[in-house]
Short mmCIF file of C-alpha atoms and ligand atoms in Angstrom, two decimals:
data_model
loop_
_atom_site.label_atom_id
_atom_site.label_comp_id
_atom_site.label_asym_id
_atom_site.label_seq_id
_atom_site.Cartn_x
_atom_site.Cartn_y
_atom_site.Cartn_z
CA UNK T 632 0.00 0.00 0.00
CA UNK T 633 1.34 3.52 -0.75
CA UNK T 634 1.06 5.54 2.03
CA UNK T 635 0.72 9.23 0.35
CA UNK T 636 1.53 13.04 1.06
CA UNK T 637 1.26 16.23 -0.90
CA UNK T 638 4.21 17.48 -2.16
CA UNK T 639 3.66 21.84 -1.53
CA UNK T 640 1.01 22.96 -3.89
CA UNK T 641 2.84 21.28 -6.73
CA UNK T 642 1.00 18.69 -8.92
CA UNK T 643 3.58 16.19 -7.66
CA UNK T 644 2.91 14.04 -4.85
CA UNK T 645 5.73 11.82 -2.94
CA UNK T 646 5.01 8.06 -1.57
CA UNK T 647 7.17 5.40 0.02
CA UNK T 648 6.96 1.77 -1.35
CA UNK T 649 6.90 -0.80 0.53
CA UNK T 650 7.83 -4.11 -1.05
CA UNK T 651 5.80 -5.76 1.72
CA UNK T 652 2.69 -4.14 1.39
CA UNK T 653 1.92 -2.80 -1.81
CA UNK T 654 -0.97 -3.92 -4.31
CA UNK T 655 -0.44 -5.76 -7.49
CA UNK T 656 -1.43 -2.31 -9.18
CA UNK T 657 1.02 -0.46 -7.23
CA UNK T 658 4.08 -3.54 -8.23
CA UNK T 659 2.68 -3.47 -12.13
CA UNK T 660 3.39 0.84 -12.22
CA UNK T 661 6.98 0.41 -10.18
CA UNK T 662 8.24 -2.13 -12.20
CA UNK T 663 7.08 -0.77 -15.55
CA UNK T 664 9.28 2.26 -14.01
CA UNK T 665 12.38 0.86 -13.38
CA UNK T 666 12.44 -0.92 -16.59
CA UNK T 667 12.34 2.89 -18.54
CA UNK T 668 14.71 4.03 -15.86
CA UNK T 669 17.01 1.02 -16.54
CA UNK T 670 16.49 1.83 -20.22
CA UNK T 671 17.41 5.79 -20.05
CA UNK T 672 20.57 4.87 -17.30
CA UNK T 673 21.72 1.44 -18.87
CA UNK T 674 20.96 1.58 -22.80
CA UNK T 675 22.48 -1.99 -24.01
CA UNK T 676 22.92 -3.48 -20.77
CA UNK T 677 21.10 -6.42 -20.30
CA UNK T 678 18.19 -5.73 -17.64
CA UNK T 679 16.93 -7.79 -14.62
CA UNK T 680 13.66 -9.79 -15.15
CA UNK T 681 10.66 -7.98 -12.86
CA UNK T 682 10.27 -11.47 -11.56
CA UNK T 683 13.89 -11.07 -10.25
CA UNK T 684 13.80 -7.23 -9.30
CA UNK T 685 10.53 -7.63 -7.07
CA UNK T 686 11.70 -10.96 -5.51
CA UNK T 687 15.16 -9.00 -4.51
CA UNK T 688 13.05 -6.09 -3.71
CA UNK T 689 11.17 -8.40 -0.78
CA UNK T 690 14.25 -9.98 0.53
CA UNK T 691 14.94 -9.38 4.08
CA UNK T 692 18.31 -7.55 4.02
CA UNK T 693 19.65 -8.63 7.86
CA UNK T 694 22.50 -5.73 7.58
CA UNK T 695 20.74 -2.70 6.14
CA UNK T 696 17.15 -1.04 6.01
CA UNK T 697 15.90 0.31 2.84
CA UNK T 698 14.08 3.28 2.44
CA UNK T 699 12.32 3.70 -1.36
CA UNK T 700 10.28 6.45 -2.27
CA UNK T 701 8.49 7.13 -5.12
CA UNK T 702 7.22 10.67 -7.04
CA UNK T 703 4.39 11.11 -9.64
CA UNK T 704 2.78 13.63 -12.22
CA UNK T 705 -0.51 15.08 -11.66
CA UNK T 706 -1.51 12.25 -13.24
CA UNK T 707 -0.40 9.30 -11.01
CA UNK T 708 2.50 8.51 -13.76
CA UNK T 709 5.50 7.81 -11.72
CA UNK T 710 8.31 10.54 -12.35
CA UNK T 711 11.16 9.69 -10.10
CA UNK T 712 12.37 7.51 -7.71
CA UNK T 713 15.03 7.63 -4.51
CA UNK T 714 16.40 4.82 -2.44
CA UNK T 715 17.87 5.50 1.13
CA UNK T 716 19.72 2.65 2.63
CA UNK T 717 20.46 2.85 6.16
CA UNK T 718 22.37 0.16 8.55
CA UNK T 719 20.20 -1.88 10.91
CA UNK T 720 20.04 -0.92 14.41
CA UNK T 721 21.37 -3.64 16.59
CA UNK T 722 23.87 -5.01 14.09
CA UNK T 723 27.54 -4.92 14.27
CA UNK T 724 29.25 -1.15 14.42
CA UNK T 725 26.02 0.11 14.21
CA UNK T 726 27.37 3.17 15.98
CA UNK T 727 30.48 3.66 12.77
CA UNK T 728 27.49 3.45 10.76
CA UNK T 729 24.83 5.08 12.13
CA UNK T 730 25.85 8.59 10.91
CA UNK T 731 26.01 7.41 7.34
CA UNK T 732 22.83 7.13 4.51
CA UNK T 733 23.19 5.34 1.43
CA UNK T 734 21.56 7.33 -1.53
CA UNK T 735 20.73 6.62 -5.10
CA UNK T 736 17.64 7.15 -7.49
CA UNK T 737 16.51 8.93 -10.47
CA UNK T 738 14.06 11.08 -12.69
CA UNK T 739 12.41 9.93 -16.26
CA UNK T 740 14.52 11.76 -18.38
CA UNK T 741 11.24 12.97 -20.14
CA UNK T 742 10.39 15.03 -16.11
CA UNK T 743 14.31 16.17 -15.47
CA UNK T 744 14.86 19.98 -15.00
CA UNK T 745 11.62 20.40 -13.41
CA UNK T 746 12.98 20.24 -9.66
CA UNK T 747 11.52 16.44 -8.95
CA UNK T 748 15.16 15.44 -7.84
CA UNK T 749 15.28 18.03 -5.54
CA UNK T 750 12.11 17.43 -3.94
CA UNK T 751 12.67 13.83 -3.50
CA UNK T 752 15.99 14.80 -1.56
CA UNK T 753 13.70 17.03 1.03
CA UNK T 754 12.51 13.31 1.60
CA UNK T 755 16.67 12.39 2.08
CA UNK T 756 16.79 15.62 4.74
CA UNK T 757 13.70 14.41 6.69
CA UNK T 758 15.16 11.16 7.33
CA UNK T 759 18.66 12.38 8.25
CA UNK T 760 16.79 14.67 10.19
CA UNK T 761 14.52 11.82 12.20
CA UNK T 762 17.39 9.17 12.59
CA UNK T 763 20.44 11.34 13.30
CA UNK T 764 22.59 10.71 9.86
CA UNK T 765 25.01 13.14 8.75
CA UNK T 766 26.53 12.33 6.16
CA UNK T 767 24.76 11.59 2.96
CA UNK T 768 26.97 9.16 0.32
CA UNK T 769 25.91 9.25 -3.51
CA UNK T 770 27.47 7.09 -6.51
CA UNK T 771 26.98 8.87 -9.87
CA UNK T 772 28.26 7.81 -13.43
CA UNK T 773 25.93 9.60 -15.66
CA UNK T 774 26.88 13.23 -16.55
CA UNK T 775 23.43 14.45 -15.12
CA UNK T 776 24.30 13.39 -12.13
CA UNK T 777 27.44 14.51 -11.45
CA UNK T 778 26.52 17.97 -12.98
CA UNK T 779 23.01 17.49 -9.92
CA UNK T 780 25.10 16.47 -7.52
CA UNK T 781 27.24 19.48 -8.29
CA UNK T 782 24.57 21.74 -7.65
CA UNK T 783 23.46 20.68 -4.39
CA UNK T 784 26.97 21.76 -3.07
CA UNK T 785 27.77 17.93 -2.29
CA UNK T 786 31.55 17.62 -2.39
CA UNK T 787 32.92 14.52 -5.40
CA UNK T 788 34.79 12.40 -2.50
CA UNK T 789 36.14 9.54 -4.25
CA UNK T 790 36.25 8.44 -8.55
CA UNK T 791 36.48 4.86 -9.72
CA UNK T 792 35.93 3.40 -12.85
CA UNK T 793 34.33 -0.03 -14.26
CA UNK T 794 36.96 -1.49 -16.28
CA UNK T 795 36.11 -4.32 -19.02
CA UNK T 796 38.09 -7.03 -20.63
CA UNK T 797 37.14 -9.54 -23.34
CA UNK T 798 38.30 -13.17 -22.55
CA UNK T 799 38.80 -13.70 -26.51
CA UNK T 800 41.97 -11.27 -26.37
CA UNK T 801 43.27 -12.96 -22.74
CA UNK T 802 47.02 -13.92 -23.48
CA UNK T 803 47.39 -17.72 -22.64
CA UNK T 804 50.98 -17.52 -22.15
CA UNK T 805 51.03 -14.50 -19.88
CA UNK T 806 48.47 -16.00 -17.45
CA UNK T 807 50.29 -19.36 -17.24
CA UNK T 808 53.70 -17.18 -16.52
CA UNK T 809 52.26 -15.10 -14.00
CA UNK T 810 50.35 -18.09 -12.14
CA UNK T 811 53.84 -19.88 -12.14
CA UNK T 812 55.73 -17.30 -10.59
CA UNK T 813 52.88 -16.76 -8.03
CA UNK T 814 52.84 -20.21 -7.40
CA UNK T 815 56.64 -20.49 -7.26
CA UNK T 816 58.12 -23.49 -4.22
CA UNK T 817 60.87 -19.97 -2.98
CA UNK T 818 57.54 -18.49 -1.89
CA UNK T 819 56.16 -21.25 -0.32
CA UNK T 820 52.43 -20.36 -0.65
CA UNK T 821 49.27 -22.83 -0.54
CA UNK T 822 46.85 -22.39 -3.46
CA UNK T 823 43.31 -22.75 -1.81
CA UNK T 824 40.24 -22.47 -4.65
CA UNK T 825 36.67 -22.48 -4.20
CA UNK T 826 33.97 -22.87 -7.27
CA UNK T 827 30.41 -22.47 -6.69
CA UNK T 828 29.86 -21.72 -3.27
CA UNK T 829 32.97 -21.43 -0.42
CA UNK T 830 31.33 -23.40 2.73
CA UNK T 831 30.05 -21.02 5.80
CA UNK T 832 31.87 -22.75 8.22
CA UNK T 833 35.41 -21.82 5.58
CA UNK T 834 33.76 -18.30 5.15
CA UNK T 835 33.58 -17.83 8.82
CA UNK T 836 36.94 -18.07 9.40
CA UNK T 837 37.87 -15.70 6.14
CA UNK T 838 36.07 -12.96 7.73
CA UNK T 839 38.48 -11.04 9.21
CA UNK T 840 41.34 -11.36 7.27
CA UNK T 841 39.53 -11.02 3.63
CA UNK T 842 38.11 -7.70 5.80
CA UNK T 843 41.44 -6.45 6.71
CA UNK T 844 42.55 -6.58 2.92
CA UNK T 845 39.28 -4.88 1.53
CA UNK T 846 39.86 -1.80 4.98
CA UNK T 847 43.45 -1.66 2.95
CA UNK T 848 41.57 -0.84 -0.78
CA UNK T 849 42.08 2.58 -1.10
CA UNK T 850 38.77 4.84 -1.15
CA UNK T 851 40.43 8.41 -1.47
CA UNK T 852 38.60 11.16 0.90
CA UNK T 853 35.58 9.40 1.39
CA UNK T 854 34.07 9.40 5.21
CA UNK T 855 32.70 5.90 5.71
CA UNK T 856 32.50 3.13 8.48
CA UNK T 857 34.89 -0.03 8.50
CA UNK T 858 34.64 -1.58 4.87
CA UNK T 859 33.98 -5.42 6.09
CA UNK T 860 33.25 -8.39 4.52
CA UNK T 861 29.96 -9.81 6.96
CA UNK T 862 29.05 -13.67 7.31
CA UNK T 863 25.04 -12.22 7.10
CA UNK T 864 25.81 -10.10 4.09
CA UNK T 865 26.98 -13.88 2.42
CA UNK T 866 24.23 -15.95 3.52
CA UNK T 867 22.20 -13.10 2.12
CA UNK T 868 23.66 -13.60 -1.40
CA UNK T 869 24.04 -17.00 -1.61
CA UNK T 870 20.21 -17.04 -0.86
CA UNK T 871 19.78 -14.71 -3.64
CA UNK T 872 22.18 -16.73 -5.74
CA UNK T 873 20.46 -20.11 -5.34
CA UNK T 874 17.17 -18.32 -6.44
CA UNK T 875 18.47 -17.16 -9.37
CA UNK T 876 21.33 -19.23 -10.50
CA UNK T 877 25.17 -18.05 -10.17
CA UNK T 878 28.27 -18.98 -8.25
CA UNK T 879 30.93 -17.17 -6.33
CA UNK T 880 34.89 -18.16 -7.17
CA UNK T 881 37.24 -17.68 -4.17
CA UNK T 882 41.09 -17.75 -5.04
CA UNK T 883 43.67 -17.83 -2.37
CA UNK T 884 47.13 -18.03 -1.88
CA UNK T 885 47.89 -19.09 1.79
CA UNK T 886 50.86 -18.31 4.17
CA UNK T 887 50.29 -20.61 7.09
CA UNK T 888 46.86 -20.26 7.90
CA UNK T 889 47.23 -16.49 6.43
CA UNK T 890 45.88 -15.07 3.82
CA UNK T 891 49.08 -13.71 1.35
CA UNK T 892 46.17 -13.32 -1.30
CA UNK T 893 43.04 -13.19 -2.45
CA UNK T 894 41.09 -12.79 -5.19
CA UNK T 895 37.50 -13.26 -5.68
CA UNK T 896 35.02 -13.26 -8.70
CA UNK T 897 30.74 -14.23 -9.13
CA UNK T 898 29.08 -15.22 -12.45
CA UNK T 899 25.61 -14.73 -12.37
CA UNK T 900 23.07 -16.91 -14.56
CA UNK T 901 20.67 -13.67 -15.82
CA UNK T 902 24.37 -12.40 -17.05
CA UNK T 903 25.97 -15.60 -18.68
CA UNK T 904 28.23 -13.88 -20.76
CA UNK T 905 29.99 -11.82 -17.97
CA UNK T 906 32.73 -12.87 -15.29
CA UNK T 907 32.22 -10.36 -12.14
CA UNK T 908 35.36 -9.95 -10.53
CA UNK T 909 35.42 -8.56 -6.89
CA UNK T 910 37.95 -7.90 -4.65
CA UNK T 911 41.81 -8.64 -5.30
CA UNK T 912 43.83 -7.56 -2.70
CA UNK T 913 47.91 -8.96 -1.39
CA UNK T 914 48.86 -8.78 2.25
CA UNK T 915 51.47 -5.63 2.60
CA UNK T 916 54.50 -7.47 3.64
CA UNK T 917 53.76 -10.02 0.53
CA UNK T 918 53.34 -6.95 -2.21
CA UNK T 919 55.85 -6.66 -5.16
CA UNK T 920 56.00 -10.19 -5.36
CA UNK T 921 53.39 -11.08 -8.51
CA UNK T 922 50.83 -12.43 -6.11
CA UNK T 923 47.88 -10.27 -7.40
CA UNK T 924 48.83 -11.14 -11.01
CA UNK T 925 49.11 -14.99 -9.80
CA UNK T 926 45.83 -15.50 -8.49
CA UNK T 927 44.08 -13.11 -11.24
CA UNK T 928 45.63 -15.35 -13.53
CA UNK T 929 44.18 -18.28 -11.80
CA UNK T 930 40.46 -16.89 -11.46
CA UNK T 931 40.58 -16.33 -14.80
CA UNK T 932 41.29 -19.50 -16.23
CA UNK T 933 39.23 -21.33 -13.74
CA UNK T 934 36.01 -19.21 -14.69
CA UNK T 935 36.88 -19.58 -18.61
CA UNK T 936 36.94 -23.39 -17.90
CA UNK T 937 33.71 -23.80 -15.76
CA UNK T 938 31.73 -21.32 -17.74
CA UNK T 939 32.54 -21.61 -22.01
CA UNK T 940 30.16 -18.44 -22.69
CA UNK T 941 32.04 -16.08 -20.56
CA UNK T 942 33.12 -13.83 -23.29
CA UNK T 943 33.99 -10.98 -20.98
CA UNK T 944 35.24 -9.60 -17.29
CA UNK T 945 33.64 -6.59 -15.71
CA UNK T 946 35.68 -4.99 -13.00
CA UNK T 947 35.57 -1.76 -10.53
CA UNK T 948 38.65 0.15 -9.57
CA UNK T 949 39.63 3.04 -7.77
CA UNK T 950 41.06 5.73 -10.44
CA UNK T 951 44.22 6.44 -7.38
CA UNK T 952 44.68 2.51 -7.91
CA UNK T 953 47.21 2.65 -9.90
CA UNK T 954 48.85 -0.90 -9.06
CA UNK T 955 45.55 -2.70 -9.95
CA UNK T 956 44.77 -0.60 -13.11
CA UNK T 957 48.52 -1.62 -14.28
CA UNK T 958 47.52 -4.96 -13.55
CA UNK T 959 44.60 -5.37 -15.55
CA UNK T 960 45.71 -2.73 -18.44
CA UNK T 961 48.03 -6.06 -19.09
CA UNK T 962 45.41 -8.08 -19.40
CA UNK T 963 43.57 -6.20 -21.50
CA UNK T 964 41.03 -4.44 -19.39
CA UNK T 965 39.16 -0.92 -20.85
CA UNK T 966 37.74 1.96 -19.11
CA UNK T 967 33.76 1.31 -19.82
CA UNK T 968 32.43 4.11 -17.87
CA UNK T 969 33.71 6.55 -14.85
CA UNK T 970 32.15 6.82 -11.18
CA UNK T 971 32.27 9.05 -8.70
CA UNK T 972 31.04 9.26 -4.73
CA UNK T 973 29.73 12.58 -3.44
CA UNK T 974 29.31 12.83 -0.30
CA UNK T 975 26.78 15.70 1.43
CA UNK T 976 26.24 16.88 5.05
CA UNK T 977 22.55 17.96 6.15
CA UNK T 978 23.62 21.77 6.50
CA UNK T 979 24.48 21.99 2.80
CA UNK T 980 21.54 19.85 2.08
CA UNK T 981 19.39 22.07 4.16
CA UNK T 982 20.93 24.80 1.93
CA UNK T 983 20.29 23.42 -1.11
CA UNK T 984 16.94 22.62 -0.74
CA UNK T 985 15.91 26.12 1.01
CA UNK T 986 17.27 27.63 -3.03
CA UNK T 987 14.52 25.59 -4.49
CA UNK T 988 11.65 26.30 -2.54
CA UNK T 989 8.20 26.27 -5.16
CA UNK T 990 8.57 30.29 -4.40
CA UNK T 991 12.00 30.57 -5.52
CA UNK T 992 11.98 28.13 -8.57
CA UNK T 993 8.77 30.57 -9.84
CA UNK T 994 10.24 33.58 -9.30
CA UNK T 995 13.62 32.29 -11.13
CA UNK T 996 11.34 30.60 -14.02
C1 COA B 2311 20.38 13.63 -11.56
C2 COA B 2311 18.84 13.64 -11.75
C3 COA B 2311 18.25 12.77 -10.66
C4 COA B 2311 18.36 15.11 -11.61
O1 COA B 2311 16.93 15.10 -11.66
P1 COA B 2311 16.08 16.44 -11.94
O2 COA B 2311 14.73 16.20 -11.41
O3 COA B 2311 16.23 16.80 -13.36
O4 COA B 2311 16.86 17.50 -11.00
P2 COA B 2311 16.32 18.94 -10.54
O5 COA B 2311 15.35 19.45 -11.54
O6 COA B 2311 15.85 18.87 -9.12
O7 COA B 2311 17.68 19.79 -10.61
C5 COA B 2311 18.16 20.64 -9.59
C6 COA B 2311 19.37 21.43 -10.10
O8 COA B 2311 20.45 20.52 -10.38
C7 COA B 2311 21.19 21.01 -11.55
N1 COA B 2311 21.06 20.02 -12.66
C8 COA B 2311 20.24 18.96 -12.70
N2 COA B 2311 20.41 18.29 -13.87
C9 COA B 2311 21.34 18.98 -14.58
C10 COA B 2311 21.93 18.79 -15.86
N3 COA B 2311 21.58 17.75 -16.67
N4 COA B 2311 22.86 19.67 -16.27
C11 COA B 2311 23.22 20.73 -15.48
N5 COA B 2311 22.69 20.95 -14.25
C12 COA B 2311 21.76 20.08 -13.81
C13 COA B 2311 20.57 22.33 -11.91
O9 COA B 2311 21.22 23.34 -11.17
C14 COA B 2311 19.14 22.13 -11.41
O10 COA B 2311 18.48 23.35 -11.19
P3 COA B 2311 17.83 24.17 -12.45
O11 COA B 2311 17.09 23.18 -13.29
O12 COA B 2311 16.92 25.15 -11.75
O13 COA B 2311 18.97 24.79 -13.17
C15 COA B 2311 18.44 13.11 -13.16
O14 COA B 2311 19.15 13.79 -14.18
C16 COA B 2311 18.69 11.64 -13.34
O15 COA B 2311 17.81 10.82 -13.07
N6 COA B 2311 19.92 11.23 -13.80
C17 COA B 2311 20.26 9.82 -13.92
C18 COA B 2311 20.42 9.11 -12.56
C19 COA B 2311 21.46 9.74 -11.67
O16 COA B 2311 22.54 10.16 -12.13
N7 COA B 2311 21.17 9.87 -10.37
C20 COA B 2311 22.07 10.55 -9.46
C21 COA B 2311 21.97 10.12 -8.06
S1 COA B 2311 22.36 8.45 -7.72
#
């Protein structure tokens, strides 16, 4: 059910959605929505089925509550869209969290210009305003919403870029080199692989070292809580992933019962064609020693084997990441498209928004 409040004297009115409650009618208009917005945001990317969006949409997330509101035309078409994610009270570091809101969202590209974004973020203010959050964290990679997010005096914290590689062009030779010197008996590493799924009770014990390699990835001047990897956040995706078909690859090279290495990867069935990798990350004290290029090397040529449609790797990476962008410019990995986090405080916010008041939008129109 959509629970409903005028927006000023504007024909626009804001609602929240609520994945557990709303009607069949109210599903049918969102998803038709996001399909268009996935359209205007994503043209050629392959898009989610609904069947897949709206079953993700109801999952329980244990780590995070999400927030989605919804705006429409005088004529009940929906016009834009905002999600707010927020960490659950009661879980781990709540309190290095709790400042901190999650944002994303959009407007039909046929609505933008006509100040729906910026009443959908008075919706962002009231909730920072209700729960306490100061800090406000946005990930852009249109030029819209950089040039948005500009406006609203939110300050560009942080740029990475998804980087793309096509498996046809992967040289054989290099990856066997580099996984032989990785693998080489002077280093005396363990090669531990996992295809499919990596067992909870193996995952359990990964947790805090695979966390303190991704705290290490560097993230520039964004303000954020402890970057950890979280047992719940797994069991979370695995559920999702047995729904929907996929696997997660883990890659490590052990020291001991350290971690010297890791790299790990997902392929996801509604995606066949693409490899996901995630993170790749070397312990300090074993850096400069051809470990990242060893086990990329290995997740490569495992995925290739287990999946003969892969035809290409999708990656994320910091732009100040300049060891892992030399990395993968070797193996053959393209800039596809540049991100960037903004970051903005409720003050400025509060700032913002009091500039585009109805009154003041009128008197500059
Ligand atoms: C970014 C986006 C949400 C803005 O929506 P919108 O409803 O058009 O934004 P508003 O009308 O409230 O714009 C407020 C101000 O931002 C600035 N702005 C917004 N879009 C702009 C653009 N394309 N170019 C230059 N400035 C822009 C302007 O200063 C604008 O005020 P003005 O129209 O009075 O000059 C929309 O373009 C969009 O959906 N983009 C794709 C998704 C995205 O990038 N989302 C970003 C957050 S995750």
């Amino acid at each position: 059910m959509l629970e409903s409040r005028a927006a000023d004297a504007r024909p626009l009115s804001i609602s929240v959605f609520d994945p557990q409650r709303a009607t069949a009618e109210e599903w049918a208009q969102a998803l038709a929505y996001w399909r268009l917005r996935h359209t205007e945001d994503h043209p050629g990317e392959p898009r989610p089925d609904d069947a897949h969006t709206a079953q993700n949409m109801r999952q329980y997330t244990p780590l995070h509550v999400v927030h989605h509101i919804l705006a429409r035309d005088a004529h009940g078409n929906l016009v834009g869209g905002l999600y707010m994610g927020v960490r659950r009270e009661g879980t781990p570091d709540y309190e290095a969290h709790a400042p901190f809101v999650n944002v994303s969202g959009g407007v039909r590209q046929s609505s933008r210009r006509q100040g729906i974004a910026s009443l959908l973020l008075c919706e962002l203010l009231a909730l920072m305003d209700a729960e306490g959050k100061t800090t406000a964290t946005f990930n852009v990679h249109l030029p819209e919403g950089h040039a948005f997010l500009a406006a609203t005096g939110a300050a560009e914290k942080h740029r990475s870029m998804e980087n793309r590689m096509a498996f046809a062009d992967l040289d054989d030779d290099a990856l066997a080199r580099w996984r032989a010197e990785a693998l080489a008996p002077s280093h005396g590493l363990r090669l531990e692989i996992h295809a499919g799924r990596v067992p909870f009770e193996r995952l359990a014990t990964l947790m805090a070292p695979l966390s303190a390699l991704l705290e290490d990835a560097p993230t520039t001047g964004l303000a954020r809580p402890p970057m950890r990897f979280e047992l719940e956040d797994f069991r979370a995706w695995y559920a999702e992933i047995d729904r929907r078909g996929g696997e997660h690859f883990l890659v490590l090279l052990l020291d001991g019962d350290g971690v010297a290495a890791v790299c790990d990867a997902s392929w996801n069935q509604l995606y066949p064609d693409r490899m996901f990798q995630r993170l790749t990350a070397v312990a300090r004290h074993w850096r400069g020693k051809g470990l990242a290029k060893g086990v990329k090397a290995v997740m490569l040529q495992l995925v290739r084997e287990r999946h003969l449609g892969v035809v290409m790797a999708v990656t994320q990476n910091a732009e100040v990441n300049a060891p892992m962008l030399a990395i993968n410019r070797q193996l053959g990995f393209a800039p596809h498209r540049h991100d960037a986090a903004y970051q903005i405080g409720t003050e400025s916010l509060r700032t913002f928004l009091s500039t585009r008041s109805p009154a003041s939008r009128e008197a500059r129109a």
